[in-house]
Amino acid sequence: MENPDFLTSDLDAVAAWRDQLDREGRTLVFTNGCFDILHVGHVRYLREARALGDALVVGLNSDASVRELKGQGRPINSGADRAEVLEALKCVDRVVLFNERRVERLIDRIRPHIYAKGGDHRPETLPPEEREALQRVGASVRILSLVPGRSTSATLARLTGDQAGPRRPRLAVLGSGKGSNFRAILGAIREGRLQAEIAVVISDVPGAGILDLAREAGLPHLVVDCGKRRARIDAAGSKDLVDRVRASGADLVILAGFMRILEEPVLGAFPGRILNLHPSLLPKYPGKDAWVQALQAGEKEAGCTVHLVTAEVDAGPILKQARVLVEPGDTAETLYARIQEQEHRLLPAAIEEYGAKILQGLQP
Ligand code: GAR
């Protein structure tokens, strides 16, 4: 059991120590995290953070806040144990357990000179409340690079992989519609054509068919409220989406008919890890109803594309494409039906190829 007194009394001591350092003209660095199963990625990160100043304080998420961020089943180690391990590191001077999901209160109390944050952020993608707190106390922000492939989720997956064969990429599948491509992913996994696991299925549309499929398959599924703007996600929705995907431990985010445009902080949270399926031979016909655009333009061939998602809509690097001939007498419906047949083959194949590269560390 975590002792709540420990949280506050320790914080007072740290705040007083910060003032002492300040008087001596020394610099206090602050960072925070869950540090559940300590690995070399953590250690290198903490060393780098410590090197930014003269002392390092680590805000350590309490068990309740780790559960909220990473899901049930985490943390593996209790807050007291995690704090003890961290405190044993030469590069860590003090550890403060905190009970909240967010870190503003700690920043306000500790008033660090420097705030260090892990590499999937940029100063402008920090939550606004955090940015305001940092401004209030006059702390500067330093973003540190994370060590690729060294994460608690990867460690856990390796542990379970030891017993259950080679590790397979975990997928967060996002969809707004009927989910025929998700069904194709499930079929490919069942038939052994795709080595992957479904970490979570997320929809922005309550009642979407893709959620029914996930429920029937007994897989984790949920709705993220993306807000009222059609085709976009509001700030709260984006934040929730990032948290939910992270909590699932997914290696890849698969947009299988997800009809909203992803922006920051989602893109920055999963760089090179988001794949989108689009029903045209990109770069031709980005946007909505791509096959109708192709038909109306009198194209002789149409098709589908799997590509990496970047800030420019439907314009990221292409991973795989399939062509479909436009036949005389084709209507939008007949053409789209044949494109979907190809999609159901293309998407699992693209995930299989790209997922293997991710696990081998050949991609970021
Ligand atoms: C797919 O045809 C996919 O290409 C398209 O949504 C459909 C989802 O179908 N995506 C886009 O148009 C994205 N711009 P599904 O729900 O049956 O898998």
Short mmCIF file of C-alpha atoms and ligand atoms in Angstrom, two decimals:
data_model
loop_
_atom_site.label_atom_id
_atom_site.label_comp_id
_atom_site.label_asym_id
_atom_site.label_seq_id
_atom_site.Cartn_x
_atom_site.Cartn_y
_atom_site.Cartn_z
CA MET A 1 0.00 0.00 0.00
CA GLU A 2 1.28 3.44 -0.82
CA ASN A 3 1.36 5.77 2.13
CA PRO A 4 -0.36 9.04 1.19
CA ASP A 5 1.71 10.89 3.81
CA PHE A 6 4.80 9.87 1.95
CA LEU A 7 3.50 11.76 -1.06
CA THR A 8 3.09 15.13 0.68
CA SER A 9 5.89 15.09 3.27
CA ASP A 10 8.41 14.13 0.62
CA LEU A 11 7.17 16.86 -1.64
CA ASP A 12 7.69 19.50 1.07
CA ALA A 13 11.24 18.31 1.62
CA VAL A 14 11.94 18.43 -2.12
CA ALA A 15 10.51 21.94 -2.42
CA ALA A 16 12.78 23.15 0.41
CA TRP A 17 15.77 21.43 -1.18
CA ARG A 18 15.02 23.12 -4.50
CA ASP A 19 15.24 26.52 -2.75
CA GLN A 20 18.56 25.56 -1.24
CA LEU A 21 19.92 24.55 -4.67
CA ASP A 22 18.60 27.79 -6.09
CA ARG A 23 20.43 29.84 -3.45
CA GLU A 24 23.63 27.96 -4.29
CA GLY A 25 23.15 28.80 -7.96
CA ARG A 26 22.58 25.13 -8.86
CA THR A 27 20.04 23.72 -11.28
CA LEU A 28 17.27 21.27 -10.48
CA VAL A 29 15.97 19.01 -13.27
CA PHE A 30 12.58 17.35 -12.97
CA THR A 31 11.10 14.52 -14.98
CA ASN A 32 8.30 12.04 -14.43
CA GLY A 33 7.05 8.62 -15.46
CA CYS A 34 5.90 5.16 -14.39
CA PHE A 35 9.28 3.36 -14.45
CA ASP A 36 7.54 0.05 -13.91
CA ILE A 37 10.15 -2.52 -14.97
CA LEU A 38 13.38 -0.59 -15.09
CA HIS A 39 15.34 -1.20 -18.32
CA VAL A 40 18.35 0.33 -20.02
CA GLY A 41 16.14 2.80 -21.93
CA HIS A 42 15.01 4.27 -18.60
CA VAL A 43 18.55 4.42 -17.25
CA ARG A 44 19.96 6.19 -20.31
CA TYR A 45 17.06 8.62 -20.28
CA LEU A 46 17.52 9.42 -16.57
CA ARG A 47 21.28 9.85 -16.99
CA GLU A 48 20.68 12.26 -19.84
CA ALA A 49 18.13 14.17 -17.75
CA ARG A 50 20.51 14.39 -14.79
CA ALA A 51 23.28 15.71 -17.07
CA LEU A 52 21.09 18.74 -17.91
CA GLY A 53 21.65 20.19 -14.41
CA ASP A 54 23.03 19.55 -10.94
CA ALA A 55 20.27 17.40 -9.42
CA LEU A 56 17.42 15.23 -10.66
CA VAL A 57 14.00 14.75 -9.08
CA VAL A 58 11.76 12.06 -10.55
CA GLY A 59 7.98 12.30 -10.19
CA LEU A 60 6.81 8.69 -10.03
CA ASN A 61 3.22 7.84 -10.94
CA SER A 62 1.41 6.10 -8.08
CA ASP A 63 -0.10 2.67 -8.65
CA ALA A 64 -3.56 4.18 -9.20
CA SER A 65 -2.31 6.63 -11.82
CA VAL A 66 -0.25 3.94 -13.62
CA ARG A 67 -3.41 1.81 -13.81
CA GLU A 68 -5.30 4.73 -15.26
CA LEU A 69 -2.61 5.40 -17.86
CA LYS A 70 -1.56 1.86 -18.81
CA GLY A 71 -4.60 -0.22 -17.99
CA GLN A 72 -5.43 -2.93 -15.47
CA GLY A 73 -2.59 -5.32 -14.82
CA ARG A 74 -0.10 -2.48 -14.46
CA PRO A 75 2.03 -1.56 -12.66
CA ILE A 76 3.85 -4.84 -12.29
CA ASN A 77 5.83 -3.44 -9.35
CA SER A 78 4.34 -1.39 -6.52
CA GLY A 79 5.01 2.32 -6.13
CA ALA A 80 7.19 1.77 -3.08
CA ASP A 81 9.30 -0.82 -4.93
CA ARG A 82 9.61 1.34 -8.03
CA ALA A 83 10.65 4.31 -5.89
CA GLU A 84 13.28 2.24 -4.08
CA VAL A 85 14.80 0.98 -7.33
CA LEU A 86 14.93 4.49 -8.81
CA GLU A 87 16.44 5.98 -5.68
CA ALA A 88 19.28 3.43 -5.90
CA LEU A 89 20.39 4.93 -9.23
CA LYS A 90 23.38 7.24 -9.10
CA CYS A 91 21.73 9.69 -11.50
CA VAL A 92 18.54 10.07 -9.41
CA ASP A 93 18.63 12.35 -6.37
CA ARG A 94 15.02 12.26 -5.14
CA VAL A 95 11.82 10.42 -6.06
CA VAL A 96 8.35 11.81 -5.39
CA LEU A 97 5.33 9.56 -5.75
CA PHE A 98 2.31 11.36 -7.09
CA ASN A 99 -1.27 10.30 -7.31
CA GLU A 100 -2.53 12.24 -10.28
CA ARG A 101 -2.54 11.48 -13.96
CA ARG A 102 -1.12 14.93 -14.63
CA VAL A 103 1.96 16.62 -13.36
CA GLU A 104 1.04 20.32 -12.97
CA ARG A 105 0.65 20.17 -9.20
CA LEU A 106 4.12 18.72 -8.83
CA ILE A 107 5.62 21.34 -11.12
CA ASP A 108 3.95 24.10 -9.10
CA ARG A 109 5.30 22.69 -5.84
CA ILE A 110 8.79 21.71 -6.93
CA ARG A 111 9.45 24.68 -9.25
CA PRO A 112 12.21 22.92 -11.22
CA HIS A 113 14.64 24.94 -13.32
CA ILE A 114 14.45 22.39 -16.14
CA TYR A 115 11.67 19.98 -17.08
CA ALA A 116 12.84 16.91 -19.04
CA LYS A 117 10.36 14.91 -21.10
CA GLY A 118 10.58 11.74 -23.21
CA GLY A 119 11.10 11.95 -26.98
CA ASP A 120 7.58 11.44 -28.33
CA HIS A 121 6.76 15.00 -27.30
CA ARG A 122 7.66 18.45 -28.51
CA PRO A 123 7.34 21.51 -26.23
CA GLU A 124 4.19 22.52 -28.13
CA THR A 125 2.56 19.08 -27.80
CA LEU A 126 2.71 19.09 -23.99
CA PRO A 127 -0.76 19.44 -22.44
CA PRO A 128 -1.68 23.15 -22.14
CA GLU A 129 -2.04 22.89 -18.31
CA GLU A 130 1.49 21.50 -18.11
CA ARG A 131 2.82 24.27 -20.34
CA GLU A 132 1.11 26.89 -18.19
CA ALA A 133 2.55 25.42 -14.97
CA LEU A 134 6.05 25.40 -16.50
CA GLN A 135 5.62 29.01 -17.54
CA ARG A 136 4.37 29.97 -14.05
CA VAL A 137 7.50 28.57 -12.39
CA GLY A 138 9.86 29.71 -15.17
CA ALA A 139 11.08 26.18 -16.02
CA SER A 140 12.59 25.48 -19.42
CA VAL A 141 11.59 22.31 -21.30
CA ARG A 142 14.10 19.84 -22.71
CA ILE A 143 12.95 16.93 -24.85
CA LEU A 144 15.17 13.86 -24.60
CA SER A 145 15.29 11.08 -27.14
CA LEU A 146 14.01 7.67 -26.06
CA VAL A 147 16.04 4.55 -26.76
CA PRO A 148 14.24 2.75 -29.61
CA GLY A 149 12.99 -0.76 -28.84
CA ARG A 150 13.66 -0.41 -25.10
CA SER A 151 10.34 0.00 -23.34
CA THR A 152 8.45 -1.64 -20.51
CA SER A 153 5.79 -2.85 -22.96
CA ALA A 154 8.48 -4.42 -25.17
CA THR A 155 10.05 -6.05 -22.12
CA LEU A 156 6.70 -7.47 -21.04
CA ALA A 157 5.94 -8.69 -24.53
CA ARG A 158 9.35 -10.42 -24.69
CA LEU A 159 8.62 -12.09 -21.39
CA THR A 160 5.30 -13.50 -22.56
CA GLY A 161 6.80 -14.18 -26.01
CA ASP A 162 9.34 -16.51 -24.41
CA GLN A 163 6.50 -18.81 -23.49
CA ALA A 164 4.25 -18.25 -26.47
CA GLY A 165 6.61 -18.29 -29.46
CA PRO A 166 8.13 -15.26 -31.19
CA ARG A 167 6.82 -11.85 -30.32
CA ARG A 168 4.11 -10.51 -32.61
CA PRO A 169 3.28 -6.86 -33.20
CA ARG A 170 0.33 -5.59 -31.22
CA LEU A 171 -2.23 -3.61 -33.22
CA ALA A 172 -4.57 -0.82 -32.22
CA VAL A 173 -7.20 -0.91 -34.99
CA LEU A 174 -9.21 2.26 -35.52
CA GLY A 175 -12.38 2.27 -37.61
CA SER A 176 -15.58 4.23 -38.06
CA GLY A 177 -17.60 1.81 -40.17
CA LYS A 178 -18.66 -1.76 -40.77
CA GLY A 179 -15.18 -3.14 -40.22
CA SER A 180 -14.81 -5.52 -43.17
CA ASN A 181 -11.08 -4.80 -43.19
CA PHE A 182 -10.84 -5.54 -39.49
CA ARG A 183 -12.62 -8.83 -40.21
CA ALA A 184 -9.97 -9.49 -42.88
CA ILE A 185 -7.20 -8.80 -40.34
CA LEU A 186 -8.78 -11.27 -37.90
CA GLY A 187 -9.10 -13.87 -40.68
CA ALA A 188 -5.45 -13.43 -41.69
CA ILE A 189 -4.32 -13.84 -38.06
CA ARG A 190 -6.46 -16.97 -37.68
CA GLU A 191 -5.08 -18.48 -40.89
CA GLY A 192 -1.49 -17.67 -39.92
CA ARG A 193 -0.93 -15.21 -42.81
CA LEU A 194 -0.52 -12.36 -40.34
CA GLN A 195 1.59 -12.67 -37.21
CA ALA A 196 -0.04 -10.05 -35.00
CA GLU A 197 -2.25 -9.55 -31.97
CA ILE A 198 -5.13 -7.16 -31.55
CA ALA A 199 -4.34 -4.87 -28.60
CA VAL A 200 -7.51 -2.80 -28.88
CA VAL A 201 -10.21 -1.74 -31.34
CA ILE A 202 -11.20 1.92 -31.15
CA SER A 203 -14.04 3.70 -32.90
CA ASP A 204 -15.24 7.29 -32.95
CA VAL A 205 -18.77 6.05 -33.78
CA PRO A 206 -20.77 4.38 -31.00
CA GLY A 207 -22.51 1.34 -32.52
CA ALA A 208 -20.08 1.02 -35.47
CA GLY A 209 -19.96 -2.49 -36.95
CA ILE A 210 -16.24 -2.77 -36.20
CA LEU A 211 -17.06 -2.64 -32.46
CA ASP A 212 -19.58 -5.48 -32.83
CA LEU A 213 -16.93 -7.58 -34.57
CA ALA A 214 -14.46 -6.90 -31.74
CA ARG A 215 -17.08 -7.75 -29.12
CA GLU A 216 -17.98 -11.02 -30.89
CA ALA A 217 -14.29 -11.92 -31.04
CA GLY A 218 -13.89 -11.16 -27.30
CA LEU A 219 -11.35 -8.40 -27.99
CA PRO A 220 -10.87 -5.11 -26.08
CA HIS A 221 -12.86 -2.36 -27.77
CA LEU A 222 -13.93 1.16 -26.89
CA VAL A 223 -15.28 4.43 -28.22
CA VAL A 224 -13.30 7.66 -28.07
CA ASP A 225 -15.39 10.81 -28.13
CA CYS A 226 -13.66 12.76 -30.91
CA GLY A 227 -15.90 15.84 -30.69
CA LYS A 228 -18.38 17.49 -33.02
CA ARG A 229 -16.16 18.61 -35.90
CA ARG A 230 -16.69 16.19 -38.77
CA ALA A 231 -13.52 14.58 -40.08
CA ARG A 232 -11.37 16.09 -37.29
CA ILE A 233 -10.64 15.18 -33.67
CA ASP A 234 -10.84 17.80 -30.92
CA ALA A 235 -8.01 18.28 -28.41
CA ALA A 236 -9.60 16.18 -25.65
CA GLY A 237 -10.35 13.37 -28.11
CA SER A 238 -6.78 13.36 -29.43
CA LYS A 239 -5.39 13.21 -25.92
CA ASP A 240 -7.74 10.38 -24.99
CA LEU A 241 -6.84 8.51 -28.17
CA VAL A 242 -3.12 8.75 -27.39
CA ASP A 243 -3.69 7.56 -23.82
CA ARG A 244 -5.89 4.64 -24.90
CA VAL A 245 -3.49 3.44 -27.60
CA ARG A 246 -0.53 3.75 -25.23
CA ALA A 247 -2.40 1.90 -22.48
CA SER A 248 -3.06 -0.97 -24.90
CA GLY A 249 0.68 -1.45 -25.47
CA ALA A 250 0.14 -1.36 -29.26
CA ASP A 251 3.17 -1.29 -31.56
CA LEU A 252 1.17 -0.12 -34.58
CA VAL A 253 -1.97 1.92 -35.14
CA ILE A 254 -4.02 0.68 -38.09
CA LEU A 255 -6.57 3.01 -39.64
CA ALA A 256 -9.06 0.58 -41.16
CA GLY A 257 -11.75 2.97 -42.33
CA PHE A 258 -11.19 5.58 -39.61
CA MET A 259 -12.83 8.66 -41.08
CA ARG A 260 -11.19 11.44 -39.09
CA ILE A 261 -7.93 13.19 -39.81
CA LEU A 262 -5.23 12.60 -37.21
CA GLU A 263 -3.28 15.62 -36.03
CA GLU A 264 -0.96 16.40 -33.13
CA PRO A 265 -0.50 15.12 -30.49
CA VAL A 266 -1.50 11.80 -32.06
CA LEU A 267 1.00 11.91 -34.94
CA GLY A 268 3.91 12.83 -32.69
CA ALA A 269 2.99 10.11 -30.18
CA PHE A 270 3.36 7.30 -32.73
CA PRO A 271 5.84 8.47 -35.37
CA GLY A 272 6.20 5.98 -38.22
CA ARG A 273 3.72 3.70 -36.45
CA ILE A 274 0.39 4.67 -38.01
CA LEU A 275 -0.79 2.90 -41.19
CA ASN A 276 -3.79 4.01 -43.22
CA LEU A 277 -5.78 2.14 -45.84
CA HIS A 278 -7.13 4.29 -48.66
CA PRO A 279 -9.37 3.18 -51.56
CA SER A 280 -7.36 4.69 -54.44
CA LEU A 281 -3.99 4.42 -56.10
CA LEU A 282 -2.45 7.29 -54.15
CA PRO A 283 -1.21 9.93 -54.84
CA LYS A 284 -4.27 9.97 -57.10
CA TYR A 285 -7.62 10.73 -55.46
CA PRO A 286 -6.94 11.49 -51.83
CA GLY A 287 -9.93 12.39 -49.66
CA LYS A 288 -13.49 11.12 -49.65
CA ASP A 289 -15.12 8.53 -51.93
CA ALA A 290 -11.89 8.06 -53.84
CA TRP A 291 -13.24 5.30 -56.10
CA VAL A 292 -16.12 7.56 -57.23
CA GLN A 293 -13.57 10.24 -58.12
CA ALA A 294 -11.58 7.68 -60.15
CA LEU A 295 -14.68 6.46 -61.98
CA GLN A 296 -15.87 9.99 -62.76
CA ALA A 297 -12.42 10.89 -64.08
CA GLY A 298 -12.70 8.00 -66.57
CA GLU A 299 -9.71 6.10 -65.13
CA LYS A 300 -8.97 2.69 -66.63
CA GLU A 301 -7.67 1.43 -63.33
CA ALA A 302 -8.39 2.12 -59.68
CA GLY A 303 -7.18 0.36 -56.55
CA CYS A 304 -6.13 0.76 -52.95
CA THR A 305 -3.09 1.86 -50.96
CA VAL A 306 -1.61 1.28 -47.53
CA HIS A 307 0.61 4.16 -46.46
CA LEU A 308 2.20 5.69 -43.38
CA VAL A 309 0.24 8.57 -41.91
CA THR A 310 1.90 11.98 -41.87
CA ALA A 311 0.57 15.50 -41.30
CA GLU A 312 -0.45 15.87 -44.97
CA VAL A 313 -3.66 13.90 -45.55
CA ASP A 314 -3.25 10.69 -47.62
CA ALA A 315 0.27 11.72 -48.63
CA GLY A 316 2.60 9.70 -46.38
CA PRO A 317 5.10 7.12 -47.71
CA ILE A 318 3.37 4.31 -49.62
CA LEU A 319 3.93 0.80 -48.27
CA LYS A 320 1.81 -1.31 -50.64
CA GLN A 321 -0.74 -0.94 -53.43
CA ALA A 322 -3.16 -3.16 -55.35
CA ARG A 323 -4.64 -2.37 -58.77
CA VAL A 324 -8.19 -3.01 -59.91
CA LEU A 325 -9.22 -2.65 -63.57
CA VAL A 326 -12.26 -0.50 -64.23
CA GLU A 327 -14.62 -2.62 -66.33
CA PRO A 328 -17.10 -1.34 -68.90
CA GLY A 329 -20.45 -0.79 -67.19
CA ASP A 330 -18.87 -0.49 -63.73
CA THR A 331 -20.90 1.53 -61.24
CA ALA A 332 -19.42 3.07 -58.10
CA GLU A 333 -20.80 0.08 -56.17
CA THR A 334 -19.41 -2.68 -58.41
CA LEU A 335 -16.01 -1.00 -58.63
CA TYR A 336 -15.84 -0.42 -54.86
CA ALA A 337 -16.78 -4.05 -54.16
CA ARG A 338 -13.76 -5.24 -56.18
CA ILE A 339 -11.51 -2.63 -54.49
CA GLN A 340 -12.63 -3.88 -51.10
CA GLU A 341 -11.75 -7.46 -52.10
CA GLN A 342 -8.23 -6.23 -52.78
CA GLU A 343 -8.16 -4.20 -49.55
CA HIS A 344 -8.91 -7.33 -47.56
CA ARG A 345 -5.79 -8.94 -49.00
CA LEU A 346 -3.58 -5.84 -49.09
CA LEU A 347 -3.99 -4.54 -45.53
CA PRO A 348 -3.03 -7.77 -43.68
CA ALA A 349 -0.07 -8.25 -46.05
CA ALA A 350 1.16 -4.68 -45.47
CA ILE A 351 0.82 -5.06 -41.69
CA GLU A 352 2.71 -8.37 -41.79
CA GLU A 353 5.64 -6.80 -43.71
CA TYR A 354 5.81 -3.53 -41.81
CA GLY A 355 5.17 -5.14 -38.41
CA ALA A 356 8.15 -7.47 -38.88
CA LYS A 357 10.38 -4.47 -39.65
CA ILE A 358 9.16 -2.65 -36.54
CA LEU A 359 9.97 -5.60 -34.30
CA GLN A 360 13.39 -5.97 -35.88
CA GLY A 361 14.00 -2.32 -35.10
CA LEU A 362 14.41 -1.45 -38.80
CA GLN A 363 11.82 1.33 -38.52
CA PRO A 364 11.72 4.16 -35.95
C1 GAR B 1 -12.22 1.10 -46.71
O1 GAR B 1 -12.64 0.96 -48.04
C2 GAR B 1 -11.09 2.08 -46.62
O2 GAR B 1 -10.30 2.09 -47.76
C3 GAR B 1 -11.83 3.37 -46.46
O3 GAR B 1 -12.88 3.06 -45.58
C4 GAR B 1 -13.32 1.76 -45.87
C5 GAR B 1 -13.59 1.02 -44.58
O4 GAR B 1 -14.26 -0.14 -44.84
N1 GAR B 1 -10.99 4.39 -45.91
C6 GAR B 1 -10.95 5.64 -46.35
O5 GAR B 1 -11.65 6.05 -47.24
C7 GAR B 1 -9.97 6.53 -45.61
N2 GAR B 1 -9.76 7.74 -46.34
P1 GAR B 1 -14.54 -1.24 -43.73
O6 GAR B 1 -15.19 -0.53 -42.55
O7 GAR B 1 -15.48 -2.21 -44.36
O8 GAR B 1 -13.23 -1.85 -43.37
#
